[in-house]
Coordinates of C-alpha atoms and ligand atoms in Angstrom, one line a residue:
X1348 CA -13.8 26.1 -2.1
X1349 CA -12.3 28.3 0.6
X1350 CA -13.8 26.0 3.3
X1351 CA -12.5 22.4 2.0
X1352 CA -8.7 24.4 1.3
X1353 CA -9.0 25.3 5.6
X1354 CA -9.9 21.6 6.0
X1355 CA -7.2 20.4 4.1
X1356 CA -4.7 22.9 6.0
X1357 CA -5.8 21.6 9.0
X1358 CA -5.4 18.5 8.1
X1359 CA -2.1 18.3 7.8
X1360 CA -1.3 20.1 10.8
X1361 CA -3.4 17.7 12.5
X1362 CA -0.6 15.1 10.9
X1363 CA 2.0 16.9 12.3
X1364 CA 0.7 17.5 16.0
X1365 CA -0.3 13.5 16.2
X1366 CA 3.5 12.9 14.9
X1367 CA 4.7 15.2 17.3
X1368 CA 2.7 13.9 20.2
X1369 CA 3.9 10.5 19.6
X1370 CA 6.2 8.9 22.1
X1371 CA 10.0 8.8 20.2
X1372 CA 10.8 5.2 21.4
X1373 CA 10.7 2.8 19.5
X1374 CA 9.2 0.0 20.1
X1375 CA 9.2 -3.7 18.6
X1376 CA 5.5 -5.4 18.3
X1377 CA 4.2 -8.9 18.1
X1378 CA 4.3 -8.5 14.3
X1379 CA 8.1 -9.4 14.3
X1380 CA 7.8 -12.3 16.1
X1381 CA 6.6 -14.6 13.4
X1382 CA 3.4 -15.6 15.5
X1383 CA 1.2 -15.7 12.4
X1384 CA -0.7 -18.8 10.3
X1385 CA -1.6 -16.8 7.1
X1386 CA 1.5 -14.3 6.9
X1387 CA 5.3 -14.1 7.6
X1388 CA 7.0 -11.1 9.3
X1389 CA 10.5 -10.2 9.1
X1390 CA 12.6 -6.5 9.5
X1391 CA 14.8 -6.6 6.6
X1392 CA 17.3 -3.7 5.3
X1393 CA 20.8 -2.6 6.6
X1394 CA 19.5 -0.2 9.2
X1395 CA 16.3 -2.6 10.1
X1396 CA 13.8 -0.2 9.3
X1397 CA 11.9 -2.3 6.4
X1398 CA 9.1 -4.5 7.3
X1399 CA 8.3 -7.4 5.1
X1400 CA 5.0 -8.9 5.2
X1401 CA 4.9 -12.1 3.3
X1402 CA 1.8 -13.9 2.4
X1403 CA 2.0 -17.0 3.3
X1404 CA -1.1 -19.6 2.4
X1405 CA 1.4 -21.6 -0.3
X1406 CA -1.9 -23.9 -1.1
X1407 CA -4.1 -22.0 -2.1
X1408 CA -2.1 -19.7 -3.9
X1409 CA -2.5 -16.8 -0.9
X1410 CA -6.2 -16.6 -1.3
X1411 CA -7.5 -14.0 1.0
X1412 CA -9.2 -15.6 3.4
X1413 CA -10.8 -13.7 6.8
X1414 CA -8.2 -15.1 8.7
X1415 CA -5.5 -14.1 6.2
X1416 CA -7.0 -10.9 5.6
X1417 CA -7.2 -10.0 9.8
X1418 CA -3.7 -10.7 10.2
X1419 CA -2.5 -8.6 7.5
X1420 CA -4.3 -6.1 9.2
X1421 CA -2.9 -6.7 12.8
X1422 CA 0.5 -6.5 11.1
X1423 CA -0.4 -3.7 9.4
X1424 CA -1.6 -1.8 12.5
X1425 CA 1.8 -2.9 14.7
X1426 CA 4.1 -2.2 12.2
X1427 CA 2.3 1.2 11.6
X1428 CA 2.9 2.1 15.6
X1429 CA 6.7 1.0 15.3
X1430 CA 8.9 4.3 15.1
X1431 CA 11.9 2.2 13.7
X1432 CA 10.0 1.1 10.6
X1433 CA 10.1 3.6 7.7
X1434 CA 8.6 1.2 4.9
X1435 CA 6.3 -1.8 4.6
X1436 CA 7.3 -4.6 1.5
X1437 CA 4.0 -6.8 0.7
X1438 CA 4.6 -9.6 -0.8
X1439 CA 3.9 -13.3 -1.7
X1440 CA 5.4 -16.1 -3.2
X1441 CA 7.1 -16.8 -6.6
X1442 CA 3.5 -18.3 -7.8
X1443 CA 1.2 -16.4 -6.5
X1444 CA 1.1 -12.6 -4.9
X1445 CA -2.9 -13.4 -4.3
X1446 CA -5.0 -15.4 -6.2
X1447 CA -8.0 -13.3 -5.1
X1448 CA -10.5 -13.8 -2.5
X1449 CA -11.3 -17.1 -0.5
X1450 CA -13.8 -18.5 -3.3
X1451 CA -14.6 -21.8 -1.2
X1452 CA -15.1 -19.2 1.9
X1453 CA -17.4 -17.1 0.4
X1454 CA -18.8 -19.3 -2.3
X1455 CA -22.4 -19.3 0.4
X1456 CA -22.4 -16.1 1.4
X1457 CA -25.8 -14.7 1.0
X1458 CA -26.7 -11.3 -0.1
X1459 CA -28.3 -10.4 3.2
X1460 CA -25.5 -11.9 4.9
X1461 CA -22.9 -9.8 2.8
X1462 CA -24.9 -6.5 3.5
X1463 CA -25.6 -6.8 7.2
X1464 CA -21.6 -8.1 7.8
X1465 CA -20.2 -5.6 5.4
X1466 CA -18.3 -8.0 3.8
X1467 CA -14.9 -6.7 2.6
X1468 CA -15.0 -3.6 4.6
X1469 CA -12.5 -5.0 6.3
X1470 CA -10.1 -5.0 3.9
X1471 CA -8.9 -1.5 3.4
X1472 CA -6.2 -1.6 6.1
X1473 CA -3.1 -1.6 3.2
X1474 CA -5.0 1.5 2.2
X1475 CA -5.3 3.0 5.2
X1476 CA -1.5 2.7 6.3
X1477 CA 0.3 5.8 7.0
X1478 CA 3.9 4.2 6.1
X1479 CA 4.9 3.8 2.3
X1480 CA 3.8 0.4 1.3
X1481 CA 5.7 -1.3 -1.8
X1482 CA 4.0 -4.4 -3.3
X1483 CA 6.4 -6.8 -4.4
X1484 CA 3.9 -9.0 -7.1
X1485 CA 5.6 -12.2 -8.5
X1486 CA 2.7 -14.4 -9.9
X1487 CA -0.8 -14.4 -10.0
X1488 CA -2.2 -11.2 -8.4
X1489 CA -6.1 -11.6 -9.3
X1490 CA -9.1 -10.4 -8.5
X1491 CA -8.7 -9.1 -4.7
X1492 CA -5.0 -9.8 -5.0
X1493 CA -4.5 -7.5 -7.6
X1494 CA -6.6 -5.4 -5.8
X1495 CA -4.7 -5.1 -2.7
X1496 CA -1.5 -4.8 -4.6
X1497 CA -2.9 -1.4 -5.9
X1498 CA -4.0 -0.2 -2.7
X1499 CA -0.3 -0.2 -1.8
X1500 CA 1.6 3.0 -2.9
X1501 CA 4.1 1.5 -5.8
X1502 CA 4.2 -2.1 -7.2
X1503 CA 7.2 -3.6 -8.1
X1504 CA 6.5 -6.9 -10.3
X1505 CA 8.0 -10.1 -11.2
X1506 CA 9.1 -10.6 -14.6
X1507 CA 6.4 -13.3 -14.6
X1508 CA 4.0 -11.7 -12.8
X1509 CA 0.5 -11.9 -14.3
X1510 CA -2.8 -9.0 -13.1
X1511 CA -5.9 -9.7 -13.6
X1512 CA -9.6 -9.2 -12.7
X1513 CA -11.3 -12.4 -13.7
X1514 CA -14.3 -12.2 -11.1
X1515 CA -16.2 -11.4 -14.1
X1516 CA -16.3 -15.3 -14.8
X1517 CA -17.5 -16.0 -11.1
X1518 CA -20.2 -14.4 -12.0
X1519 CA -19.7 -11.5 -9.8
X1520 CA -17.8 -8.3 -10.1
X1521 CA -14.2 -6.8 -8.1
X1522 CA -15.3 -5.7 -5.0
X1523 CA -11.5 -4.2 -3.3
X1524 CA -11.7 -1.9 -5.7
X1525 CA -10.8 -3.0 -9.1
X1526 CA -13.6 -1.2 -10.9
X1527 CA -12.0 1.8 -9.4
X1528 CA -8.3 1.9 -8.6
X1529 CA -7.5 -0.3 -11.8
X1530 CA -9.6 2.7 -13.5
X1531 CA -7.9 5.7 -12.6
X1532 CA -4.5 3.9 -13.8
X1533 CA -4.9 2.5 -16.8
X1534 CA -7.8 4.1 -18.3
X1535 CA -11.3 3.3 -19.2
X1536 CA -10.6 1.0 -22.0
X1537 CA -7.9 -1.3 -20.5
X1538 CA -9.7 -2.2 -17.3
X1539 CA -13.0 -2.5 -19.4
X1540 CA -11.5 -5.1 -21.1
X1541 CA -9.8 -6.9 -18.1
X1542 CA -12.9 -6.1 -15.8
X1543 CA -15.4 -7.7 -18.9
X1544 CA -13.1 -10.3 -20.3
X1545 CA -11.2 -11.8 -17.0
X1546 CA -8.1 -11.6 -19.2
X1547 CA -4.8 -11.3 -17.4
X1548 CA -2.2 -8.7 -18.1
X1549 CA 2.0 -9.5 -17.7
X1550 CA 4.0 -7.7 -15.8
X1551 CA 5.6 -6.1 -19.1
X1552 CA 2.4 -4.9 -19.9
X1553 CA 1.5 -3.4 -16.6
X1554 CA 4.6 -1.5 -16.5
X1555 CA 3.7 0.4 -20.1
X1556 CA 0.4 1.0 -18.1
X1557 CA 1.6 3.0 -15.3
X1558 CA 0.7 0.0 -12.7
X1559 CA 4.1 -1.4 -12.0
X1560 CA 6.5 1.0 -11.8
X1561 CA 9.5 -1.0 -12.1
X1562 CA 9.3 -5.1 -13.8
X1563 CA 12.7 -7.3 -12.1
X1564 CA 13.5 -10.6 -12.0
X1565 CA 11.5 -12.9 -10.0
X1566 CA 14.5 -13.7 -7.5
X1567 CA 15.3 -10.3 -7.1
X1568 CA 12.3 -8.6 -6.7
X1569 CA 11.9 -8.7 -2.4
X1570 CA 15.4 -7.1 -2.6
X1571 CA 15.0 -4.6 -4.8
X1572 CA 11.4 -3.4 -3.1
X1573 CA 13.6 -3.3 0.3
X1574 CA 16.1 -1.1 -1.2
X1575 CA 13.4 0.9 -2.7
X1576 CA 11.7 0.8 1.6
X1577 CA 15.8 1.9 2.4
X1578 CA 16.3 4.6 0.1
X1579 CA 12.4 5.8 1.3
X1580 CA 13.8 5.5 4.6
X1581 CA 16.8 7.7 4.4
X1582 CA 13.9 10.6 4.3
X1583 CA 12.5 11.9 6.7
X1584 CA 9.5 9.8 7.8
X1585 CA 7.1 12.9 8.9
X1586 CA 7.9 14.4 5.8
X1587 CA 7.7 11.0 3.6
X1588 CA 3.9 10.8 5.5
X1589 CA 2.7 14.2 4.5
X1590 CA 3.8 13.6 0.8
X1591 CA 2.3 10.0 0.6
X1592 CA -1.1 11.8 1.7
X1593 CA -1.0 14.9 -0.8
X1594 CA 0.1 12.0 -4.0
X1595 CA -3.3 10.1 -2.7
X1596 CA -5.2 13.0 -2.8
X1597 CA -5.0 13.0 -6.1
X1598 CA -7.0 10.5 -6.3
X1599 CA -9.6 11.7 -4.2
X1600 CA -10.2 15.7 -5.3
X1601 CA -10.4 17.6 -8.4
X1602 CA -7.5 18.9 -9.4
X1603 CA -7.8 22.3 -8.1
X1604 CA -8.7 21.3 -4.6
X1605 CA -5.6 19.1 -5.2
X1606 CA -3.3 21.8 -5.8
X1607 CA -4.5 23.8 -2.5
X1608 CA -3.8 20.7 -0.6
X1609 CA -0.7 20.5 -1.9
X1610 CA 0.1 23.7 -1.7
X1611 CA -0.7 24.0 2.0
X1612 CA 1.0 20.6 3.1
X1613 CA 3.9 22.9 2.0
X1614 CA 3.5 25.6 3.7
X1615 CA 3.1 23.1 6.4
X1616 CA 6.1 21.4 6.1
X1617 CA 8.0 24.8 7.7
X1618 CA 6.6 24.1 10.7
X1619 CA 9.0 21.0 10.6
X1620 CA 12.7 20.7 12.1
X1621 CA 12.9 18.5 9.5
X1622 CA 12.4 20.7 7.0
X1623 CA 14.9 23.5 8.3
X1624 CA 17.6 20.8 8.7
X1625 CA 16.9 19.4 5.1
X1626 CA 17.6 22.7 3.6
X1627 CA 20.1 23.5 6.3
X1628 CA 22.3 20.3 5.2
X1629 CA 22.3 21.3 1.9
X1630 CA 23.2 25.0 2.1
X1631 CA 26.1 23.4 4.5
X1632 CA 27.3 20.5 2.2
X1633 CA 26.4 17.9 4.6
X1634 CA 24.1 15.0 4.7
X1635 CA 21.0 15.7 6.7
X1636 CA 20.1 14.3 10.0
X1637 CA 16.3 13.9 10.3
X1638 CA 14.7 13.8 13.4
X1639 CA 11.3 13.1 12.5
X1640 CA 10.1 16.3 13.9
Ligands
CAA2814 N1 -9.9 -19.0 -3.7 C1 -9.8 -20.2 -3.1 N2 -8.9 -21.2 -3.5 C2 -8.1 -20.8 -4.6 C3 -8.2 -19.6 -5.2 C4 -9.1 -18.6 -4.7 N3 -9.2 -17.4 -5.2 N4 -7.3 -19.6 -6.2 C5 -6.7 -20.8 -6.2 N5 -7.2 -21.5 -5.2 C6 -6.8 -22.9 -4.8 C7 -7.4 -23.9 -5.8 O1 -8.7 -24.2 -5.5 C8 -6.4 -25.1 -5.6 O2 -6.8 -25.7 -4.4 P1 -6.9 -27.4 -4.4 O3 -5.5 -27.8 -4.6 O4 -7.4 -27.7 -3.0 O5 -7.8 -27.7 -5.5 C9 -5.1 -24.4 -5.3 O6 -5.4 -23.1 -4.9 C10 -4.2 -24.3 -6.5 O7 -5.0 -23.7 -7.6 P2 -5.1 -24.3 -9.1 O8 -5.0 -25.8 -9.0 O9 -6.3 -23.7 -9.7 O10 -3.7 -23.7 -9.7 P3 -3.4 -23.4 -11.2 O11 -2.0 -23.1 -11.3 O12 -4.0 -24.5 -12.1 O13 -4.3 -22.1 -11.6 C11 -5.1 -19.8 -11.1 C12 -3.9 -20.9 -11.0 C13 -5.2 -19.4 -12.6 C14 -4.7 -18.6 -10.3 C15 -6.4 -20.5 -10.6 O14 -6.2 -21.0 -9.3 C16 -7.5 -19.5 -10.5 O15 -8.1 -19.1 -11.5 N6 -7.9 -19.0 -9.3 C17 -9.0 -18.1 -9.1 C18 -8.7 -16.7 -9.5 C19 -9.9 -15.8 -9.3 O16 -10.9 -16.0 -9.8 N7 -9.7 -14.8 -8.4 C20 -10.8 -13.9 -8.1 C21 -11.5 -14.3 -6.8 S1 -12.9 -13.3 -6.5 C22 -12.4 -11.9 -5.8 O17 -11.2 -11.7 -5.5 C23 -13.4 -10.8 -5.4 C24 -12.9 -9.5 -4.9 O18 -12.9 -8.5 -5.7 C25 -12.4 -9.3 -3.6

């Protein structure tokens, strides 16, 4: 127990000397230039620290297709480098978020084939960002689409957005994730049902459940999920990055071990200027300046 509370203490000081080491330009990437076929880019938000990612394969409903699925992950990894970006918005269009993975693509993969390429480990890059990332769902987020909208850190739906886990009736099972992320939110019993059944849930529904956290109106929701990246944003990022990682752990450790994570990421967090000039500001009656440090 002792052991795995060190690790998790060093850890986050290891978060805090790779933040410190980084260079404090910033610096615009490819991934705002609009270079993409699957996916549109864009810096959005009165102080142009939001990234929006937009799925963008109207056709097929945003199916995830390799192609799809590498440039996400490109634009992922750039924006994740970019010091001016606080916040990452996911999102699709007003039918479809993702209407799962390619089918046609992978309808002759073999099982060898899916074994010795790993098939979907590719896919983990949304969950592996170090920046918040707010999924902005209107429509159809199925099978790997509704997967990838919970491996962001908060979902805001659509009024008429619709989750579901229907790979059931492919005759296969989720494979992002579903089994297990749609688990630990909802329950055993609810994502039995939609894991067996293939039935969809609204976006009303997944709010009572704990996986949306806020349902909007369909032309509203990109806006509200960048205010949401903005008001993240007025934080301080390094600070914003150690909290992201000790909500995850929850997911990850017993409670107990958790708690000691937790607990130490605190501790941690005096080792910050941030920190001193948070509580500094406040004792002063001033907004704070963060420097990210
Ligand atoms: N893969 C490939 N193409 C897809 C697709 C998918 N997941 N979902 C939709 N499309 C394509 C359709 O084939 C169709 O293309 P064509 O016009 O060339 O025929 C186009 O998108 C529009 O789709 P529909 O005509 O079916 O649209 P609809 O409004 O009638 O129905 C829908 C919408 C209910 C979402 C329906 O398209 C559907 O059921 N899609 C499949 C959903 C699904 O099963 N997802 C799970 C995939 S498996 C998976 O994701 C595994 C994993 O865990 C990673």
């Amino acid at each position: 127990m002792a052991n795995i509370a060190k690790l998790f203490a060093s850890r986050a000081q290891c978060v805090l000397l790779a933040a410190a080491r980084q260079p404090q330009v910033a610096t615009r990437f490819a991934s705002t230039s609009g270079n993409w076929e699957f996916i549109k880019t864009e810096v959005a938000g009165e102080g142009k620290n939001v990234a929006v990612i937009t799925l963008n394969r109207p056709k097929a409903l945003n199916a995830l297709c390799n192609g799809l699925m590498k440039e996400l992950s490109t634009a992922l990894q750039e924006f994740g480098k970019d010091k001016s970006i606080a916040a990452i918005v996911l999102t699709g269009s007003e039918k479809a978020f993702a209407a799962g993975a390619d089918i046609k693509e992978m309808l002759p993969n073999t099982y060898s084939q899916c074994i010795q390429g790993n098939f979907l480990n590719d896919w983990t890059e949304v969950a592996r960002t170090q920046k918040p990332i707010i999924a902005a769902v209107n429509g159809y987020a199925l099978g790997g689409g509704c997967e990838l909208a919970m491996m962001c850190d908060i979902i805001y739906a659509g009024e008429k957005a619709k989750f579901g886990q229907p790979e059931i009736a492919l005759g296969t099972i989720p494979g992002a994730g579903g089994t297990q992320r749609l688990t630990r939110v909802v329950g055993k019993s609810k994502a039995m049902e939609m894991c067996l059944t293939g039935n969809m849930i609204t976006a009303q529904e997944a709010e009572k459940l704990g996986l949306a956290s806020k349902v909007v109106p369909a032309d509203q929701l990109v806006g509200e999920a960048i205010k949401l990246g903005e008001k993240i944003g007025t934080h301080s990022n390094l600070i914003v990055q150690l909290c992201k990682e000790a909500v995850n752990t929850a997911y990850e450790t017993t409670l107990q071990e958790g708690l000691k994570y937790e607990r130490r990421t605190f501790h941690a967090t005096f080792s910050t200027a941030d920190r001193k000039e948070g509580m500094t500001a406040f004792a002063e009656k001033r907004p704070a300046k963060f420097t990210n440090e």
